[in-house]
mmCIF file of N, CA and C in Angstrom:
data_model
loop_
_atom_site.group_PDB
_atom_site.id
_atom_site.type_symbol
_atom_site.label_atom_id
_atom_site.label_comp_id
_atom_site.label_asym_id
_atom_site.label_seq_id
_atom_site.Cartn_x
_atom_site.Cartn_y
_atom_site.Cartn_z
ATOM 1 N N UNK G 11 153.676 111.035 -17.723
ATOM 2 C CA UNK G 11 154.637 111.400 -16.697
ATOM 3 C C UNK G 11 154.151 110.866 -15.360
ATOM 4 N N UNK G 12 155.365 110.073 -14.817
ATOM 5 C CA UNK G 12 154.591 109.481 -13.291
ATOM 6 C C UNK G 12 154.041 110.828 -12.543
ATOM 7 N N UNK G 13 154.581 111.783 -12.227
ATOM 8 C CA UNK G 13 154.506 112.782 -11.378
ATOM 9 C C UNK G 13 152.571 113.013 -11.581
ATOM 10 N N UNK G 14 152.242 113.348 -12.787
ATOM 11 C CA UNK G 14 150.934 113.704 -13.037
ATOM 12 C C UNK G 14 149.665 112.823 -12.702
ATOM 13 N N UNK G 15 150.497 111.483 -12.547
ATOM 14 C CA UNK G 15 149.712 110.317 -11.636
ATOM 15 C C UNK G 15 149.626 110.463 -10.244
ATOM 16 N N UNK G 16 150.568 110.772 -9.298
ATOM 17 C CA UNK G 16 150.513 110.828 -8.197
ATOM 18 C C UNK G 16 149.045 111.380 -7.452
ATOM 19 N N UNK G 17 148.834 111.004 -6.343
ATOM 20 C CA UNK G 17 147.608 111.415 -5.519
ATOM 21 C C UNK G 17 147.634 112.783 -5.023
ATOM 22 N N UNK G 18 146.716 113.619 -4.681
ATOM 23 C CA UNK G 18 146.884 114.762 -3.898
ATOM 24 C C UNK G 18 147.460 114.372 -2.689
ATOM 25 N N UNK G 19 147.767 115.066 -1.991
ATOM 26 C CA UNK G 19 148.342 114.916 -0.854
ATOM 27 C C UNK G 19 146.317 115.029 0.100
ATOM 28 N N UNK G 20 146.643 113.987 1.126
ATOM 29 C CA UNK G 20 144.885 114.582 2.330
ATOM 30 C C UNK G 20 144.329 115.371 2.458
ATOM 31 N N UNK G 21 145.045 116.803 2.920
ATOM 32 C CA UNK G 21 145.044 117.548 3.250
ATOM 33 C C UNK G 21 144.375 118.528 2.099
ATOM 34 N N UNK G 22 145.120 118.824 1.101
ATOM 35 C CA UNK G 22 145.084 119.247 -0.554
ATOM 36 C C UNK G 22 143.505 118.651 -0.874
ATOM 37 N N UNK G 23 142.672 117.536 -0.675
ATOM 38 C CA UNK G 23 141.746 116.958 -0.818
ATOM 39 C C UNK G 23 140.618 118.430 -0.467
ATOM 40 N N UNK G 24 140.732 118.297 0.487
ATOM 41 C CA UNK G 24 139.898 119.111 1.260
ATOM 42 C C UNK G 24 140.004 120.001 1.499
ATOM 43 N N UNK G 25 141.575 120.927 1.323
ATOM 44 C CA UNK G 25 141.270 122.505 1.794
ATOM 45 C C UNK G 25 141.728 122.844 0.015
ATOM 46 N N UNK G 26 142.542 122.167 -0.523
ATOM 47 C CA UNK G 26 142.851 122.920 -1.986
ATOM 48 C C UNK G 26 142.160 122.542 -2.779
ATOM 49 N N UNK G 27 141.795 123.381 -4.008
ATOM 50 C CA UNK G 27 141.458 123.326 -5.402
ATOM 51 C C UNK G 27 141.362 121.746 -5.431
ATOM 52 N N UNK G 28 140.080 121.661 -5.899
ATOM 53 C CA UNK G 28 139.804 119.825 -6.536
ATOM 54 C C UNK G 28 140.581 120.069 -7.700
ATOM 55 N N UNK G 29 141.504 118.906 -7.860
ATOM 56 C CA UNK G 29 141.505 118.072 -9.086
ATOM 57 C C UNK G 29 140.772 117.857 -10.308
ATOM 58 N N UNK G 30 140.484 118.387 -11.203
ATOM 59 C CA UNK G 30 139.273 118.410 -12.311
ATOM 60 C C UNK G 30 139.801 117.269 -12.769
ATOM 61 N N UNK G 31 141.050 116.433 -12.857
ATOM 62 C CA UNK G 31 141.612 115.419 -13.958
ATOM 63 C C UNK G 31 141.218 114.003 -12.903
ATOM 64 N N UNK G 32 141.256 114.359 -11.433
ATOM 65 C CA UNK G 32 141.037 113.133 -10.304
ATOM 66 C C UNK G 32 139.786 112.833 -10.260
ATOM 67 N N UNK G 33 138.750 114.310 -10.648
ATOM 68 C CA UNK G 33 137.257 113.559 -10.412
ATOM 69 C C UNK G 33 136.583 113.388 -11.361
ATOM 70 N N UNK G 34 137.104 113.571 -12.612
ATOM 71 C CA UNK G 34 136.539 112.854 -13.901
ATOM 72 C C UNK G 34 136.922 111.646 -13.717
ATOM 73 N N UNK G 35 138.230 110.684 -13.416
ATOM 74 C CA UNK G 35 139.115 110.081 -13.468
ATOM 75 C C UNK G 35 137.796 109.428 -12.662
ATOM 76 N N UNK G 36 137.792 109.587 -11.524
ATOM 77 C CA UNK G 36 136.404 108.812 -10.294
ATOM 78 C C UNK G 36 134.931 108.726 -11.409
ATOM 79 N N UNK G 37 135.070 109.835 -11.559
ATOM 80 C CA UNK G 37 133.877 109.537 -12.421
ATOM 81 C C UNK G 37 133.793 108.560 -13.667
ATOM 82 N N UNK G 38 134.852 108.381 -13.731
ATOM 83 C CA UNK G 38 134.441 107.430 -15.537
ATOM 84 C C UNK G 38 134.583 106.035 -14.669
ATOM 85 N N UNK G 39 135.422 105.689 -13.392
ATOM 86 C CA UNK G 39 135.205 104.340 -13.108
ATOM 87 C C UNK G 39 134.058 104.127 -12.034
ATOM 88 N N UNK G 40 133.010 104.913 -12.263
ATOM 89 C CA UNK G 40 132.151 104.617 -11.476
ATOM 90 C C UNK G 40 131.652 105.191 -10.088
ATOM 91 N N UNK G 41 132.462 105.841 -9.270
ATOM 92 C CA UNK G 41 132.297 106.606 -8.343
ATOM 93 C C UNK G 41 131.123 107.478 -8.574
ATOM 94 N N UNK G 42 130.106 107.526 -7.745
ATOM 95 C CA UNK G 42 129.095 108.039 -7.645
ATOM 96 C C UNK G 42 129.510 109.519 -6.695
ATOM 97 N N UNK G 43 128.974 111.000 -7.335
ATOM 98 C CA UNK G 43 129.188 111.942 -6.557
ATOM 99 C C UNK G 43 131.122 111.944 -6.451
ATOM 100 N N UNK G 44 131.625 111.911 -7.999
ATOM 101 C CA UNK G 44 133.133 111.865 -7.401
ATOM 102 C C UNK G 44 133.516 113.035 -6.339
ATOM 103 N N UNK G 45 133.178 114.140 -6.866
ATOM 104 C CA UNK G 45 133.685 115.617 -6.206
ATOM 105 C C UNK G 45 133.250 115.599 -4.349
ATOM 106 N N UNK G 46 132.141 114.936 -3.937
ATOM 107 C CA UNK G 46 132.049 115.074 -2.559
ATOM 108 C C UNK G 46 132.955 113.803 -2.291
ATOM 109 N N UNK G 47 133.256 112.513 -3.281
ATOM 110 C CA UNK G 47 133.719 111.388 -2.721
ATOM 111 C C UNK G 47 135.614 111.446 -2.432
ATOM 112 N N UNK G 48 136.026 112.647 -3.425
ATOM 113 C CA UNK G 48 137.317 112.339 -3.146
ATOM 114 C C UNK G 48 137.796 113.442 -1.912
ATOM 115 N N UNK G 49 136.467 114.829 -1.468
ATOM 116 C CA UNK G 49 136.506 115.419 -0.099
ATOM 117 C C UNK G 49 136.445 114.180 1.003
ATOM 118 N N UNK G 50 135.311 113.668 0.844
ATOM 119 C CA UNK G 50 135.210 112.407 2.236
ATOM 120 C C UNK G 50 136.470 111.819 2.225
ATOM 121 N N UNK G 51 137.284 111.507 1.131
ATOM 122 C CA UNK G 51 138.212 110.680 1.083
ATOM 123 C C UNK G 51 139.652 111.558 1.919
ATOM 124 N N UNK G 52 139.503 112.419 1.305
ATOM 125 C CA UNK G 52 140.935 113.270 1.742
ATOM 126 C C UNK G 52 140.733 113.472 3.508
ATOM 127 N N UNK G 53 139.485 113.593 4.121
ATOM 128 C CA UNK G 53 138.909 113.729 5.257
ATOM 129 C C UNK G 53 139.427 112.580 5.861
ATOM 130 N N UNK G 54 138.728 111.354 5.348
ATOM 131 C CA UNK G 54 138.937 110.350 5.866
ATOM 132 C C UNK G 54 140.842 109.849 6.348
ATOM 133 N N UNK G 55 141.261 110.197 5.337
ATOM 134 C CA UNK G 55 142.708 109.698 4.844
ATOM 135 C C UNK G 55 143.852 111.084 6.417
ATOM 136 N N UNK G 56 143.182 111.774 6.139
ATOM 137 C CA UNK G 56 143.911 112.780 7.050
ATOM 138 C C UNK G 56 143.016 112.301 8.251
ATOM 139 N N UNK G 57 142.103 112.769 8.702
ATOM 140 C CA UNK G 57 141.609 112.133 10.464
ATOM 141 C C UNK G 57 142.216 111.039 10.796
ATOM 142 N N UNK G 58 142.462 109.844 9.773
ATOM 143 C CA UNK G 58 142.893 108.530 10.405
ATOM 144 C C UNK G 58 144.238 108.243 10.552
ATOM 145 N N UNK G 59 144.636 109.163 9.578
ATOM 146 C CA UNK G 59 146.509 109.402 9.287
ATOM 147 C C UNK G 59 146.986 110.614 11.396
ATOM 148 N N UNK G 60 145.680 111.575 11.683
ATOM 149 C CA UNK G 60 146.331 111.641 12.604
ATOM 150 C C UNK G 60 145.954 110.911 13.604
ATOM 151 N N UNK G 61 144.498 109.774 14.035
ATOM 152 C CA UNK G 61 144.184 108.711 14.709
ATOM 153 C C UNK G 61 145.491 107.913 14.717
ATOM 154 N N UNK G 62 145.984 107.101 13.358
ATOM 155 C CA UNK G 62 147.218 106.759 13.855
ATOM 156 C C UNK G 62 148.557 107.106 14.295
ATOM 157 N N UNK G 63 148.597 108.265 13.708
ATOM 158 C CA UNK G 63 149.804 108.915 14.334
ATOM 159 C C UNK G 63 150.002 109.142 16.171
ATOM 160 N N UNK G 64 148.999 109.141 16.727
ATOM 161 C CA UNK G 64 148.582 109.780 18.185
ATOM 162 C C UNK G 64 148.281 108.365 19.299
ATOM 163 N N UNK G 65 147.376 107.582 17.812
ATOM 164 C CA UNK G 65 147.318 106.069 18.750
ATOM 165 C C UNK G 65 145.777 106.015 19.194
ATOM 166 N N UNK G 66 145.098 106.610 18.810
ATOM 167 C CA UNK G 66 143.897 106.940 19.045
ATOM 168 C C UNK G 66 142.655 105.664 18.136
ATOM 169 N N UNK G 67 141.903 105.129 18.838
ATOM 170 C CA UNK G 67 141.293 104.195 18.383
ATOM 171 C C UNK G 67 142.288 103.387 17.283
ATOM 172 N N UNK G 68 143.158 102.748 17.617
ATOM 173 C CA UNK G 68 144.476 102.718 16.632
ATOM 174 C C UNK G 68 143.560 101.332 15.867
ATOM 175 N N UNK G 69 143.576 100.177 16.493
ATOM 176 C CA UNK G 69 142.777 98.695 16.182
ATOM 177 C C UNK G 69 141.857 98.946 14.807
ATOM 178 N N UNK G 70 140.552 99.847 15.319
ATOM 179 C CA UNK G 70 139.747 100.767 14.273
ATOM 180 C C UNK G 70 140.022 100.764 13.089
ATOM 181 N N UNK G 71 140.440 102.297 13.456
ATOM 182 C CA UNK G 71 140.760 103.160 12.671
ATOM 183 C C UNK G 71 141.904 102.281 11.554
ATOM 184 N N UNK G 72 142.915 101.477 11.877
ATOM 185 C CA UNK G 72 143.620 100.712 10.779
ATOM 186 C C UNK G 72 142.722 99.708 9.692
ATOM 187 N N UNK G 73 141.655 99.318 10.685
ATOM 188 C CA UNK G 73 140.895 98.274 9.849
ATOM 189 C C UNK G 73 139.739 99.394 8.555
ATOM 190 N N UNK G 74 139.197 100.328 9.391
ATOM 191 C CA UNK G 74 139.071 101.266 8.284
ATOM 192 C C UNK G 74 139.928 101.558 7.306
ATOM 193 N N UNK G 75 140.717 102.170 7.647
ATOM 194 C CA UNK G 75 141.816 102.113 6.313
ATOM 195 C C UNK G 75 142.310 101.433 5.714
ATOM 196 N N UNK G 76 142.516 100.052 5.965
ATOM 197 C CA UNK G 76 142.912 99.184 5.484
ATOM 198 C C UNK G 76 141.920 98.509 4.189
ATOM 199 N N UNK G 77 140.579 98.748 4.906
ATOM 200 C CA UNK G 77 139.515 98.764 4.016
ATOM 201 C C UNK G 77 139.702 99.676 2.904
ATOM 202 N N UNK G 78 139.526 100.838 3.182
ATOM 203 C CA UNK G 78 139.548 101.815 2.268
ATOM 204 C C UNK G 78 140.594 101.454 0.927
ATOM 205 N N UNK G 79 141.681 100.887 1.840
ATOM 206 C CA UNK G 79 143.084 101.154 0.361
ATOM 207 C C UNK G 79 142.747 99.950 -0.568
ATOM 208 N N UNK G 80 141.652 98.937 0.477
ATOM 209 C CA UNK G 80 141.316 97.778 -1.150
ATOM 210 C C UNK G 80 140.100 98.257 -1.953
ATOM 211 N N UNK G 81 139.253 99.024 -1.373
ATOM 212 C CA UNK G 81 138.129 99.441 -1.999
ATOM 213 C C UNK G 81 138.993 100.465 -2.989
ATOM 214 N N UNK G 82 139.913 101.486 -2.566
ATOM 215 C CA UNK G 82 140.369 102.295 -3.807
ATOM 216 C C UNK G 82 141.506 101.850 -4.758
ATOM 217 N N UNK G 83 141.815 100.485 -4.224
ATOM 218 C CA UNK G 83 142.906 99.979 -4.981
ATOM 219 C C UNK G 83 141.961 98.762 -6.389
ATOM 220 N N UNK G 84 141.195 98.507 -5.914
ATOM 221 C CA UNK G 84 140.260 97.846 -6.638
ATOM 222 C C UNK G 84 139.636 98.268 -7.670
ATOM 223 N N UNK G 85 138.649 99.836 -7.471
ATOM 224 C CA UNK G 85 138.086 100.792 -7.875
ATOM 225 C C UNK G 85 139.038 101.847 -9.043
ATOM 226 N N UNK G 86 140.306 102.342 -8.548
ATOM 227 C CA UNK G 86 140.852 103.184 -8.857
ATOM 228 C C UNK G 86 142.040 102.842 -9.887
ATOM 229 N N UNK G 87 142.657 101.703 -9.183
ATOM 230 C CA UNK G 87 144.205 101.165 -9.933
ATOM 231 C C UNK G 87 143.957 99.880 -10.409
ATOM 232 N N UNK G 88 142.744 99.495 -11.089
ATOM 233 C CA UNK G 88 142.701 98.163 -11.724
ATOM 234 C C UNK G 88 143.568 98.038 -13.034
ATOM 235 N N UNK G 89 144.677 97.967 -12.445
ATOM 236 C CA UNK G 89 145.541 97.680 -13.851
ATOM 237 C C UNK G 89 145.549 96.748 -14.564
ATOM 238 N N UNK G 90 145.062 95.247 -14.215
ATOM 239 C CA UNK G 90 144.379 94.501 -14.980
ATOM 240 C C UNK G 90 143.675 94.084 -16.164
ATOM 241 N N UNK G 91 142.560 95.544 -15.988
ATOM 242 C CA UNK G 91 141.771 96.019 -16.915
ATOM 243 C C UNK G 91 142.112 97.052 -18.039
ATOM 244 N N UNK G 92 143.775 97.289 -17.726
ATOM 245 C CA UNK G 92 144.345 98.469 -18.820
ATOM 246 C C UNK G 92 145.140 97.929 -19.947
ATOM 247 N N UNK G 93 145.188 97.677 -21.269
ATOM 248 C CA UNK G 93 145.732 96.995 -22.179
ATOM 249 C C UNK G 93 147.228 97.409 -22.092
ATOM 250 N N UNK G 94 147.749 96.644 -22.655
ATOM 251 C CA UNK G 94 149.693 96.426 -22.004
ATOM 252 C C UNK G 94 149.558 97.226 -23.894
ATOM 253 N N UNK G 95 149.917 98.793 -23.544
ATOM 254 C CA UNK G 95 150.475 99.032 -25.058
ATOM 255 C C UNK G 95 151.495 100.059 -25.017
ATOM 256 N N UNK G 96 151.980 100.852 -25.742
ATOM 257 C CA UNK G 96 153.026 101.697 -25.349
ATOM 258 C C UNK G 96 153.341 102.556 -24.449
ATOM 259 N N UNK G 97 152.047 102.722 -24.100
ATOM 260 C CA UNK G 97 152.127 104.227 -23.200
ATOM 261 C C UNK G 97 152.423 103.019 -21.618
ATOM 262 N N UNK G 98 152.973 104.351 -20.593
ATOM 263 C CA UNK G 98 153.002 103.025 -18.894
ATOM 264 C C UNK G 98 151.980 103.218 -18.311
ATOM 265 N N UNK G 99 150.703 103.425 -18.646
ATOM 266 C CA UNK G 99 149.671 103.279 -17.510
ATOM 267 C C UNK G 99 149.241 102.083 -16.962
ATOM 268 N N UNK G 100 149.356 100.736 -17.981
ATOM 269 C CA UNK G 100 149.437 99.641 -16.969
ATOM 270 C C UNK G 100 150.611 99.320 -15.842
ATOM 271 N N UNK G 101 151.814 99.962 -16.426
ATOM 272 C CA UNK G 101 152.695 99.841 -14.915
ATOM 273 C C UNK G 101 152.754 100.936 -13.676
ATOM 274 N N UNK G 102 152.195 102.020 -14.304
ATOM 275 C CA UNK G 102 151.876 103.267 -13.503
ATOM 276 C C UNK G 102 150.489 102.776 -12.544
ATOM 277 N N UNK G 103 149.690 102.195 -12.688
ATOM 278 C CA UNK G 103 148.517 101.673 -11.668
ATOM 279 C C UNK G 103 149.050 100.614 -11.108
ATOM 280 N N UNK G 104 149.896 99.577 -11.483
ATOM 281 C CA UNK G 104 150.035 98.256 -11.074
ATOM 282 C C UNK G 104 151.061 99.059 -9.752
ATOM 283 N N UNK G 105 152.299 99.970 -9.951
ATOM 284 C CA UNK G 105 152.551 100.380 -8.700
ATOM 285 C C UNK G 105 151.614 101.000 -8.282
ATOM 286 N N UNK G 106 150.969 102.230 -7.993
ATOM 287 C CA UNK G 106 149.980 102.391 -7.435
ATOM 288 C C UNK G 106 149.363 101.446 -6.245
ATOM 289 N N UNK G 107 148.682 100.130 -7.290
ATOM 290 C CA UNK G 107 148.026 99.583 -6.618
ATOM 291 C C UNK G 107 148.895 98.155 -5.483
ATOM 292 N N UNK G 108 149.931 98.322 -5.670
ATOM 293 C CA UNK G 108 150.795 97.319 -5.380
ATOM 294 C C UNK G 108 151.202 98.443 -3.788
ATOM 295 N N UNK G 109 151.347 99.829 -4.106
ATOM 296 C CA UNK G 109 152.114 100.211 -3.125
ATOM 297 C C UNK G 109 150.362 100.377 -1.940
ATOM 298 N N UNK G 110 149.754 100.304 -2.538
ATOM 299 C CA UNK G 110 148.260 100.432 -1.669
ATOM 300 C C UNK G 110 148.203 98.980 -1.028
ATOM 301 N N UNK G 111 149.041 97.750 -1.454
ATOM 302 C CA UNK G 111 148.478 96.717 -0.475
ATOM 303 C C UNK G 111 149.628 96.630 0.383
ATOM 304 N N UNK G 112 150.656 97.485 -0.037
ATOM 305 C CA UNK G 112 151.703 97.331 1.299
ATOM 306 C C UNK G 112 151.148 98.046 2.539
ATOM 307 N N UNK G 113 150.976 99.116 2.109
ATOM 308 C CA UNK G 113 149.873 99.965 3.204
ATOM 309 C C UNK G 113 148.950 99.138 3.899
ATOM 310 N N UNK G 114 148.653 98.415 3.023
ATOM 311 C CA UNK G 114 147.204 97.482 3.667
ATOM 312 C C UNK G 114 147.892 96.868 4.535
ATOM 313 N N UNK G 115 148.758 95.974 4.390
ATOM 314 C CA UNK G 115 149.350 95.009 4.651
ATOM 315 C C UNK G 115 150.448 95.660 6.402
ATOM 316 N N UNK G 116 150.459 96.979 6.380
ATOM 317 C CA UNK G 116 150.739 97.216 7.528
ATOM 318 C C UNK G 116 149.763 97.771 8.162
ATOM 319 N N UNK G 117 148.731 98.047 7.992
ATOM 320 C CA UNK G 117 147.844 98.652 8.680
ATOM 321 C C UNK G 117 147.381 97.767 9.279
ATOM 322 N N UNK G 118 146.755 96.376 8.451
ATOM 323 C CA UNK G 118 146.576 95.231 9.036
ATOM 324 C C UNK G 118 147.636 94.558 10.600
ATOM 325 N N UNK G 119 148.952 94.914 10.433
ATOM 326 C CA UNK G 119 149.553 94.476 11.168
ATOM 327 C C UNK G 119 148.931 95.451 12.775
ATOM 328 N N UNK G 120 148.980 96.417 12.579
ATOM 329 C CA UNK G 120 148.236 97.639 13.777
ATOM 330 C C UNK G 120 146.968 96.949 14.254
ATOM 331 N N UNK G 121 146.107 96.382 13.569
ATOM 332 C CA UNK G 121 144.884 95.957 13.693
ATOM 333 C C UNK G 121 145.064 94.492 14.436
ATOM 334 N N UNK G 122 146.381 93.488 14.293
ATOM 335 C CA UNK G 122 146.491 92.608 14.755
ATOM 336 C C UNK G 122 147.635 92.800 16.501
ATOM 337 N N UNK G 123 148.449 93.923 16.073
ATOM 338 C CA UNK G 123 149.539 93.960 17.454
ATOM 339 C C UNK G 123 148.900 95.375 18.250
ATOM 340 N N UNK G 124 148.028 95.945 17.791
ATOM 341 C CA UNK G 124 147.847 97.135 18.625
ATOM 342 C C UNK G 124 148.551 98.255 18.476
ATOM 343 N N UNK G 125 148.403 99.751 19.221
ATOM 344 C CA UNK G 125 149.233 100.840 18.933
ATOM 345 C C UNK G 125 150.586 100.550 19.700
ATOM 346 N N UNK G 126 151.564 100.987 19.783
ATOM 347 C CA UNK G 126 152.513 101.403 20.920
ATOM 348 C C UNK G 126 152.212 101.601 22.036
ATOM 349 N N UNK G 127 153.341 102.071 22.891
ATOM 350 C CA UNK G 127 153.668 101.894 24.319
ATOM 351 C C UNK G 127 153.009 103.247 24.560
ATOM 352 N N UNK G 128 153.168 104.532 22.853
ATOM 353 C CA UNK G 128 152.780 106.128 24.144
ATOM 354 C C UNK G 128 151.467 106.600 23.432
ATOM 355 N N UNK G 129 150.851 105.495 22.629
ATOM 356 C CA UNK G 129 149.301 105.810 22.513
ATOM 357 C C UNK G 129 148.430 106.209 22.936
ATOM 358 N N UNK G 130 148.120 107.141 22.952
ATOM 359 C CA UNK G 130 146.196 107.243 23.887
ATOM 360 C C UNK G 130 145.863 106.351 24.169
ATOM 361 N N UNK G 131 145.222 105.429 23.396
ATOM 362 C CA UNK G 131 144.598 104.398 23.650
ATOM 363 C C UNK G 131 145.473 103.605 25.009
ATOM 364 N N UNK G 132 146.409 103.165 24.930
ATOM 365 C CA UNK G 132 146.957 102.315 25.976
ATOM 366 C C UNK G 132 147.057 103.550 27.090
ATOM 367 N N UNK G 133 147.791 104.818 27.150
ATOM 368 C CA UNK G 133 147.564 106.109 28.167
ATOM 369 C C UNK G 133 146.436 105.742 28.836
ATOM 370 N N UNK G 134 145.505 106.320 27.987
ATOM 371 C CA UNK G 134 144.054 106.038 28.745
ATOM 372 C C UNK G 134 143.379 105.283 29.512
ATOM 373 N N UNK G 135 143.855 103.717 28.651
ATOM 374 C CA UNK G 135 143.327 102.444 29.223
ATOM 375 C C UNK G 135 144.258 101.749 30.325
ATOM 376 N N UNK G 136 145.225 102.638 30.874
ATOM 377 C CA UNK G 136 145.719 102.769 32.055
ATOM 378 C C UNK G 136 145.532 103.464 32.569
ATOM 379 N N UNK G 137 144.735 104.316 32.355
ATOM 380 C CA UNK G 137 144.089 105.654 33.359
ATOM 381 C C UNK G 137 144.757 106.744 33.826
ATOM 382 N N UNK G 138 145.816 107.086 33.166
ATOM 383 C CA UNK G 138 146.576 108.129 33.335
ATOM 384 C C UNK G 138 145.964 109.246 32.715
ATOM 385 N N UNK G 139 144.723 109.341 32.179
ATOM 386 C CA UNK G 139 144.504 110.476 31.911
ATOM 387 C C UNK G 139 142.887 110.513 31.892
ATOM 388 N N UNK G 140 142.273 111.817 33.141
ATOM 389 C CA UNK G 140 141.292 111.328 33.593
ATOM 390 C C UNK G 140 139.835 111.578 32.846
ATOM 391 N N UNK G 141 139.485 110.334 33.387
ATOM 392 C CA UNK G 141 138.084 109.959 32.139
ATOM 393 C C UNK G 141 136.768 110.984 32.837
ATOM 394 N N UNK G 142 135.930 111.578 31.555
ATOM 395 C CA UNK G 142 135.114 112.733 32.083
ATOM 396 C C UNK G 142 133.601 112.052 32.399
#
């Protein structure tokens, strides 16, 4: 069932109940320490989700993430490596990992044009808001 594939939500990472099926899942492809790795992750994924939302180290913080979604798209959704047989888990990772380089692929764009007009970052670096 696609549904049972889906990711936790960020947030869910870190304040809800781990996943017992997500960090075996880390664990059999290698993830070292899955159970603290998919907390850092949900951490990571939410701080930078509100960095970009706000505009805050926007340049950064996209190239981090942008990183991140090939390291877990690599790591996690190698559908490549899944034999084409009845069941859909080779097309269930191939989206997955397909919808992780669109992500990439705009985050990258943030990293190349910058945040918006009502970012912190640009706020600030016009000095409208005073530096301590």
């Amino acid at each position: 069932d696609m549904q049972e594939h889906c990711h936790a939500a960020s947030v869910a990472k870190i304040l809800g109940p781990l996943p017992v099926e997500q960090i075996a899942l880390m664990a059999t492809r290698g993830v070292p320490a899955a159970e603290q790795m998919l907390v850092l992750a949900g951490a990571c994924e939410t701080i930078g989700g509100i960095c970009m939302i706000i505009g805050l180290h926007t340049r950064l913080v996209a190239l981090l993430l942008a990183l991140f979604c090939i390291l877990v798209s690599v790591v996690m959704h190698a559908f490549w490596e899944i034999p084409d047989g009845p069941g859909r888990e080779r097309l269930i990772q191939m989206v997955f990992f397909l919808k992780n380089m669109t992500t990439m692929a705009g985050l990258f764009a943030f990293v190349g044009f910058g945040p918006g007009p009502l970012a912190v970052d640009r706020i600030y670096g016009r000095g409208m808001v005073p530096s301590s």
